[in-house]
Amino acid sequence: MRSPEGQRNPLPVYRAFRELGDVVPAPWGGWFVTGFDLANQVLRGRDWLTPDIAWQERRPDPERWRAPATREMSHTLSRLNAPDHTTQRRALGNLFGRSTLEAVRPGVEEHVDTLLDDLERALLAHGEADFATVVADRLPIRTVGGWLGLAEEDHERILDFTHRQVFAQELLPTRSQLAVSEAATLEMRAYFTGLLRHRRAHLGEDVLSGWIRYWDEWHAGDREAADRVLYHLTMFVTIASLETTATLLSSSVALLLADPARWRWLREHPGHVGDAVEEALRHDPPIWLNSRVAAKDTVLGGVRVAQDSVVHVLFGAANHDPRHNPDPETFDILRGGSQLTFGGGVHYCLGAALARLEATTLLTRMLKRFPTLRAATDGPEYAPRMVFRRITSLKVTRS
Ligand code: HEM
């Protein structure tokens, strides 16, 4: 999966996994879950937990989990179980409900227009442009930056430490990757604790000020406890929104440009832009894998799984399960299929609606402004990752 061929075209990997079965042993212990129904069952089932700090401490190799960069992420929402997870999700509520989405929409539209101006300029100047770096990497940070009030001059720095911190969240990080991630973690912590300190001193009516008021009251008399929650929430919501959405934006454009007839068809049928985004989410999920652990001895798809064993849900393989989405390798905008790309159950992605808004706004406007856009190379370039897929370059041009 990490190889350049696997990154460029993961479909044979998904196929090979599925041929091995719905529950496949991992070489390092634990299991891969490859089928849609079982993946869904694991994500939603009460018998499955996220691998939290208590689980990490019970491992025979707790040192592996005590690396500072790994530990930092173990305090975030995605690695908390009840009751802490329930408390934090309840406090956040539906982050991007209808009224919030309507409030952020004009900002997203403005960012899209500005970034497409940049794309236009790059195409005029050089004949081709890198969509991934000029547009896709930038829209998510401008969007979440506008929503949380992150100063524009900090955006590059945030993107930079996010790309380096992510190694700690990879499946089997090497020591050197963990060292890179640790340095990024320190920068990230300095940035977000500074941001919160400043906002606390200038409370307003913004989202972050609301979170500060809430957690100060919840942890009344214990400012440190409030600050700890606030740091992990603000940091995680920000970084969770960046690479994931950027990858969706680039992969949607790459999949549509892979066949010029698709771009043309969607331009003539703009009412199906939302369907195209759903199909891109299904076909090429930005997160390949998510792990859960068994809360007790159980049987999964006929396989005995002992308590504390880890299972890796393979989103791509599950989305390409032909029992669920027939003819899964065909990119079909009108498929009306379903996917697990945003996870499921209590940890379901809090930013799904925002990511969809960014993708549909961008595609709608791009199709109008760049009717003859086409891929300038064979396809995108990828970072060699196993968990968070990242498109580092997508060269486009026009006829
Ligand atoms: C295409 C873009 C995105 C994808 C593919 C994606 C995918 C995911 C997945 C797979 C999960 C884990 C679900 C699980 O464990 O069952 C998740 C969780 C999460 N996502 Fe997203 N995400 C995206 C964008 C966003 C955005 C834009 C935000 C915030 C603005 C966000 C915030 C979060 C948060 C806070 C969680 C943790 C939820 C929890 O553990 O309770 N994500 N996301």
Tab-separated table of C-alpha atoms in Angstrom, residues 72-250:
chain	number	residue	atom	x	y	z
A	72	GLU	CA	-0.163	13.568	22.147
A	73	MET	CA	-2.717	12.111	19.746
A	74	SER	CA	-3.925	9.592	22.335
A	75	HIS	CA	-5.586	12.468	24.228
A	76	THR	CA	-7.641	13.536	21.221
A	77	LEU	CA	-11.297	12.761	20.550
A	78	SER	CA	-10.542	9.930	18.127
A	79	ARG	CA	-8.620	8.025	20.827
A	80	LEU	CA	-11.047	8.569	23.697
A	81	ASN	CA	-13.716	6.103	24.779
A	82	ALA	CA	-16.750	6.735	26.985
A	83	PRO	CA	-17.247	8.530	29.292
A	84	ASP	CA	-14.679	11.213	28.237
A	85	HIS	CA	-15.515	10.803	24.559
A	86	THR	CA	-19.249	11.163	25.220
A	87	THR	CA	-18.703	14.300	27.313
A	88	GLN	CA	-16.623	15.988	24.614
A	89	ARG	CA	-18.909	15.013	21.717
A	90	ARG	CA	-21.912	16.274	23.659
A	91	ALA	CA	-20.154	19.570	24.291
A	92	LEU	CA	-19.303	19.992	20.606
A	93	GLY	CA	-22.784	19.005	19.416
A	94	ASN	CA	-23.386	18.945	15.687
A	95	LEU	CA	-20.383	21.063	14.683
A	96	PHE	CA	-21.606	21.720	11.152
A	97	GLY	CA	-25.358	21.746	11.370
A	98	ARG	CA	-27.454	23.586	8.783
A	99	SER	CA	-27.155	27.077	10.308
A	100	THR	CA	-23.364	26.842	10.802
A	101	LEU	CA	-22.941	25.592	7.242
A	102	GLU	CA	-24.973	28.521	5.914
A	103	ALA	CA	-22.837	30.873	7.996
A	104	VAL	CA	-19.542	29.498	6.615
A	105	ARG	CA	-20.763	29.078	3.004
A	106	PRO	CA	-20.031	32.679	1.821
A	107	GLY	CA	-16.484	32.392	3.182
A	108	VAL	CA	-15.941	29.075	1.393
A	109	GLU	CA	-17.243	30.602	-1.864
A	110	GLU	CA	-14.906	33.545	-1.507
A	111	HIS	CA	-11.883	31.304	-0.795
A	112	VAL	CA	-12.758	29.117	-3.795
A	113	ASP	CA	-12.936	32.155	-6.102
A	114	THR	CA	-9.611	33.530	-4.874
A	115	LEU	CA	-7.887	30.159	-5.226
A	116	LEU	CA	-9.309	29.656	-8.711
A	117	ASP	CA	-7.925	33.110	-9.609
A	118	ASP	CA	-4.527	31.784	-8.481
A	119	LEU	CA	-5.015	28.677	-10.635
A	120	GLU	CA	-5.940	30.851	-13.616
A	121	ARG	CA	-2.829	32.987	-13.138
A	122	ALA	CA	-0.577	29.920	-12.860
A	123	LEU	CA	-2.086	28.411	-16.028
A	124	LEU	CA	-1.643	31.664	-17.930
A	125	ALA	CA	1.952	32.056	-16.764
A	126	HIS	CA	3.183	28.472	-17.203
A	127	GLY	CA	0.647	26.612	-19.328
A	128	GLU	CA	0.200	24.139	-16.510
A	129	ALA	CA	-0.362	24.343	-12.762
A	130	ASP	CA	-0.241	22.119	-9.712
A	131	PHE	CA	-3.844	21.905	-8.517
A	132	ALA	CA	-2.828	20.115	-5.295
A	133	THR	CA	-0.528	22.852	-4.019
A	134	VAL	CA	-2.224	25.896	-5.572
A	135	VAL	CA	-5.814	25.029	-4.613
A	136	ALA	CA	-6.459	21.748	-2.741
A	137	ASP	CA	-3.977	22.247	0.106
A	138	ARG	CA	-5.155	25.818	0.662
A	139	LEU	CA	-8.949	25.686	0.687
A	140	PRO	CA	-9.257	23.590	3.889
A	141	ILE	CA	-6.911	25.780	5.971
A	142	ARG	CA	-8.620	28.955	4.770
A	143	THR	CA	-12.019	27.442	5.557
A	144	VAL	CA	-11.220	26.117	9.014
A	145	GLY	CA	-9.028	29.165	9.638
A	146	GLY	CA	-11.976	31.465	8.899
A	147	TRP	CA	-14.283	29.417	11.126
A	148	LEU	CA	-11.912	29.217	14.131
A	149	GLY	CA	-10.254	32.612	13.590
A	150	LEU	CA	-6.707	31.390	12.790
A	151	ALA	CA	-4.627	34.302	11.470
A	152	GLU	CA	-3.838	34.033	7.766
A	153	GLU	CA	-0.127	34.526	8.356
A	154	ASP	CA	-0.140	31.308	10.432
A	155	HIS	CA	-1.692	29.103	7.746
A	156	GLU	CA	1.560	27.901	6.131
A	157	ARG	CA	3.031	27.051	9.499
A	158	ILE	CA	-0.060	25.045	10.478
A	159	LEU	CA	0.040	23.110	7.198
A	160	ASP	CA	3.736	22.461	7.650
A	161	PHE	CA	3.536	20.952	11.150
A	162	THR	CA	0.389	18.998	10.232
A	163	HIS	CA	2.173	17.225	7.353
A	164	ARG	CA	5.034	16.266	9.691
A	165	GLN	CA	2.964	15.373	12.761
A	166	VAL	CA	0.917	12.834	10.809
A	167	PHE	CA	3.683	10.191	10.925
A	168	ALA	CA	2.779	9.389	14.538
A	169	GLN	CA	-0.672	8.422	13.297
A	170	GLU	CA	0.678	6.037	10.658
A	171	LEU	CA	0.250	2.305	11.140
A	172	LEU	CA	3.859	1.308	11.784
A	173	PRO	CA	5.895	4.494	12.188
A	174	THR	CA	9.685	4.130	12.153
A	175	ARG	CA	11.866	5.693	14.855
A	176	SER	CA	12.994	8.432	12.494
A	177	GLN	CA	9.393	9.203	11.510
A	178	LEU	CA	8.476	9.443	15.188
A	179	ALA	CA	11.361	11.873	15.704
A	180	VAL	CA	10.082	14.079	12.857
A	181	SER	CA	6.620	13.855	14.350
A	182	GLU	CA	7.862	14.759	17.821
A	183	ALA	CA	9.475	17.973	16.604
A	184	ALA	CA	6.243	18.859	14.785
A	185	THR	CA	4.222	18.052	17.909
A	186	LEU	CA	6.202	20.584	19.944
A	187	GLU	CA	5.561	23.274	17.320
A	188	MET	CA	1.907	22.327	17.183
A	189	ARG	CA	1.520	22.494	20.947
A	190	ALA	CA	3.283	25.843	21.136
A	191	TYR	CA	1.049	27.216	18.404
A	192	PHE	CA	-2.310	26.086	19.795
A	193	THR	CA	-1.563	26.837	23.450
A	194	GLY	CA	-0.456	30.329	22.357
A	195	LEU	CA	-3.619	30.750	20.308
A	196	LEU	CA	-5.816	29.737	23.246
A	197	ARG	CA	-3.939	31.994	25.665
A	198	HIS	CA	-4.464	34.933	23.334
A	199	ARG	CA	-8.140	34.141	22.733
A	200	ARG	CA	-8.790	33.741	26.434
A	201	ALA	CA	-7.441	37.256	26.914
A	202	HIS	CA	-9.700	38.575	24.112
A	203	LEU	CA	-12.920	36.612	24.457
A	204	GLY	CA	-15.523	37.383	21.819
A	205	GLU	CA	-18.540	35.771	20.193
A	206	ASP	CA	-16.493	33.391	18.041
A	207	VAL	CA	-16.449	29.555	18.102
A	208	LEU	CA	-13.243	29.242	20.110
A	209	SER	CA	-14.378	31.765	22.726
A	210	GLY	CA	-17.547	29.697	23.140
A	211	TRP	CA	-15.489	26.558	23.737
A	212	ILE	CA	-13.320	28.404	26.289
A	213	ARG	CA	-16.373	29.598	28.225
A	214	TYR	CA	-17.886	26.112	28.169
A	215	TRP	CA	-14.807	24.247	29.418
A	216	ASP	CA	-13.904	26.894	31.990
A	217	GLU	CA	-17.336	26.389	33.474
A	218	TRP	CA	-17.175	22.587	33.209
A	219	HIS	CA	-13.808	22.528	34.983
A	220	ALA	CA	-14.593	25.463	37.268
A	221	GLY	CA	-11.621	26.073	39.576
A	222	ASP	CA	-9.259	23.904	37.508
A	223	ARG	CA	-7.939	26.074	34.689
A	224	GLU	CA	-5.266	23.524	33.775
A	225	ALA	CA	-7.860	20.805	33.157
A	226	ALA	CA	-9.899	23.202	31.001
A	227	ASP	CA	-6.780	24.186	29.050
A	228	ARG	CA	-5.859	20.552	28.428
A	229	VAL	CA	-9.240	19.740	26.881
A	230	LEU	CA	-9.287	22.984	24.913
A	231	TYR	CA	-5.826	22.379	23.486
A	232	HIS	CA	-6.586	18.830	22.347
A	233	LEU	CA	-9.952	19.797	20.869
A	234	THR	CA	-8.761	22.852	18.982
A	235	MET	CA	-5.611	21.165	17.747
A	236	PHE	CA	-7.398	17.998	16.649
A	237	VAL	CA	-10.381	19.608	14.955
A	238	THR	CA	-7.944	21.781	12.991
A	239	ILE	CA	-5.512	19.109	11.873
A	240	ALA	CA	-8.287	16.549	11.226
A	241	SER	CA	-9.790	18.963	8.705
A	242	LEU	CA	-6.706	19.660	6.586
A	243	GLU	CA	-5.024	16.743	4.767
A	244	THR	CA	-8.255	14.734	4.641
A	245	THR	CA	-10.194	17.445	2.813
A	246	ALA	CA	-7.236	18.416	0.593
A	247	THR	CA	-6.964	14.791	-0.518
A	248	LEU	CA	-10.681	14.644	-1.276
A	249	LEU	CA	-10.441	17.832	-3.383
A	250	SER	CA	-7.469	16.558	-5.380
